[in-house]
GROMACS .gro file of C-alpha atoms in nm:
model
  114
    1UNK     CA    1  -0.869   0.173   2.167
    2UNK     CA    2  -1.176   0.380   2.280
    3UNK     CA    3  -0.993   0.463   2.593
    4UNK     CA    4  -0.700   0.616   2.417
    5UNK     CA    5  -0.907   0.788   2.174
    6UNK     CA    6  -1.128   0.923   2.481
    7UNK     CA    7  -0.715   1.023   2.658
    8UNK     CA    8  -0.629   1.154   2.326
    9UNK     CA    9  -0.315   0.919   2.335
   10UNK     CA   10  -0.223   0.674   2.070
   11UNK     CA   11  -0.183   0.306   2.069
   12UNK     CA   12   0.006   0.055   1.790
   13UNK     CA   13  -0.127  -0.320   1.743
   14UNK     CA   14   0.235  -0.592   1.806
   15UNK     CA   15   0.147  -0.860   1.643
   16UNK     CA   16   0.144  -0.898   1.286
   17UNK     CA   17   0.084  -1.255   1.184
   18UNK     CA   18   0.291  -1.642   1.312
   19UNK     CA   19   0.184  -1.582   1.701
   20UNK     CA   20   0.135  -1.953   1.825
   21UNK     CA   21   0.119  -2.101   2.195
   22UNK     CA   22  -0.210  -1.991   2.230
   23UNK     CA   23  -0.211  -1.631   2.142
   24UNK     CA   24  -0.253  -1.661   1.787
   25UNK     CA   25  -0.598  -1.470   1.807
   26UNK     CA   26  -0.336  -1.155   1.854
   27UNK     CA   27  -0.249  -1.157   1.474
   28UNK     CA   28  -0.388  -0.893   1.252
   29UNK     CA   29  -0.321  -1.097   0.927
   30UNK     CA   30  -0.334  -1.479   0.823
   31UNK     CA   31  -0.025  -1.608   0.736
   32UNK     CA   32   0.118  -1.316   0.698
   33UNK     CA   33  -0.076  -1.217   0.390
   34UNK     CA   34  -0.184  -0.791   0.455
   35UNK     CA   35  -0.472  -0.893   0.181
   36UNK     CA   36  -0.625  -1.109   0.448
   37UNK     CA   37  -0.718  -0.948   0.811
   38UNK     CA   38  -0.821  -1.124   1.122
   39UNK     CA   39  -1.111  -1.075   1.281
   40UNK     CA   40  -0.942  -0.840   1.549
   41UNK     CA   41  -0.691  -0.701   1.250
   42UNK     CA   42  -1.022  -0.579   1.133
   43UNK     CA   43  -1.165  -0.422   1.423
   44UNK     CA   44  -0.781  -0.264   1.463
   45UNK     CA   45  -0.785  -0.124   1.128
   46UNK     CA   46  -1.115  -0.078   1.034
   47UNK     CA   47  -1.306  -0.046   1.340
   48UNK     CA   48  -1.504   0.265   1.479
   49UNK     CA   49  -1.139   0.318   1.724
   50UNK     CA   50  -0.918   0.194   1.424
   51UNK     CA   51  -0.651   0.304   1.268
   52UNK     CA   52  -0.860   0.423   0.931
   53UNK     CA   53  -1.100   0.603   1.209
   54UNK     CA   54  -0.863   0.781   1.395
   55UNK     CA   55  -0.519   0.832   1.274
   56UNK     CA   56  -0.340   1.145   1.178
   57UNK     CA   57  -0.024   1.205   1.024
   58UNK     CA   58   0.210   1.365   1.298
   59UNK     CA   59   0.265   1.763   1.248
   60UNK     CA   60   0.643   1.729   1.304
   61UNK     CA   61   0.624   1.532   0.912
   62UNK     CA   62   0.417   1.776   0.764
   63UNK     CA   63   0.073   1.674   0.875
   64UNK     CA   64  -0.083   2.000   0.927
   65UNK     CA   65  -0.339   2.087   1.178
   66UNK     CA   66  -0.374   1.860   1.477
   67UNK     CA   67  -0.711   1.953   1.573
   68UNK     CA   68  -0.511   1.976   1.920
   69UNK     CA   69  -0.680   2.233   2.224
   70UNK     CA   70  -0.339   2.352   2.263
   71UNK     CA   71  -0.352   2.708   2.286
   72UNK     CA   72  -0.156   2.747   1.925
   73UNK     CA   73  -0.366   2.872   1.591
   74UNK     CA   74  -0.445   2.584   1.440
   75UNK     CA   75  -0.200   2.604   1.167
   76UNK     CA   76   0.123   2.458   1.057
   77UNK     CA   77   0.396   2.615   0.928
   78UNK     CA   78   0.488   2.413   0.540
   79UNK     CA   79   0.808   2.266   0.801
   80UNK     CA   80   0.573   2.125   0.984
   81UNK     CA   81   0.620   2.327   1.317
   82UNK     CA   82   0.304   2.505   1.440
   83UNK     CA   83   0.307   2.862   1.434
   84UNK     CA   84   0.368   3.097   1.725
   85UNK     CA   85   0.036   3.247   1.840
   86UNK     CA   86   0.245   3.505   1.978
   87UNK     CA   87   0.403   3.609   1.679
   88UNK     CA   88   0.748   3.782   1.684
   89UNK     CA   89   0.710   3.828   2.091
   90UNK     CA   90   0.775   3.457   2.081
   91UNK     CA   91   1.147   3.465   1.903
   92UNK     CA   92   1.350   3.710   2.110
   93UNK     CA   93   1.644   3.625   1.905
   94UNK     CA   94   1.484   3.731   1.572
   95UNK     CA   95   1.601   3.433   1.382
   96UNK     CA   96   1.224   3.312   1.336
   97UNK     CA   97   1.205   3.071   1.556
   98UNK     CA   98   0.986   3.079   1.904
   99UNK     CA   99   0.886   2.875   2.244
  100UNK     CA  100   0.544   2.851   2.329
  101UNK     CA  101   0.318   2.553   2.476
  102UNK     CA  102   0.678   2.422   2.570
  103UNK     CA  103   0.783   2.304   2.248
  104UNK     CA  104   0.864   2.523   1.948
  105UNK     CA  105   0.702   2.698   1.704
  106UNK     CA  106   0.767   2.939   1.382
  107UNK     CA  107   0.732   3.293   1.338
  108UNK     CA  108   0.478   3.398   1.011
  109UNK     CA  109   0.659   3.503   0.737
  110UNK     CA  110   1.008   3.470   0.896
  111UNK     CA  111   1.282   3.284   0.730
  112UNK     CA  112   1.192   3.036   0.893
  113UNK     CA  113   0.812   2.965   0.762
  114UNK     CA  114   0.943   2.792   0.486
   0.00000   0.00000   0.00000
């Protein structure tokens, strides 16, 4: 989990709880009870490279800032999109929309930034 922290890339624990054949030390829960975490549904969850730690709710649903080095501002438009550093030289067809860090953005204050 440190190592995809360190490659800014995420991860996602399988196993929830009823492994058996000798991999039962995979589940994150006892019998599949979410009040009552295994010893390595702990360290998942609540570990220093956990889920509680690290995790941030995807821009694309409204999360906001990623904190990303990406070249954008640092701010989300309230549809989730980032905006376009570039402004209005970004959207060549006016309608508010742009392309920039290959992926799109919105224009501030357009009918789009909404």
């Amino acid at each position: 989990m440190a190592t995809a922290q360190s490659l800014g890339v995420g991860y996602i624990g399988w196993s929830w709880s009823g492994n058996g054949s000798g991999v039962e030390y995979l589940d994150m829960v006892n019998g599949f009870d979410p009040n009552s975490l295994t010893s390595w549904g702990d360290r998942f969850f609540n570990g220093s490279n956990g889920i509680v730690a690290t995790s941030k709710t995807a821009t694309v649903y409204g999360g906001g800032d990623d904190g990303g080095d990406d070249g954008s501002t640092g701010s989300t438009a309230p549809n989730g999109y980032p905006y376009c550093v570039n402004g209005s030289a970004s959207d060549p067809d006016g309608d508010g929309w742009g392309w920039e860090n290959s992926r799109s953005c919105v224009v501030r204050g357009s009918a789009a930034d909404r």
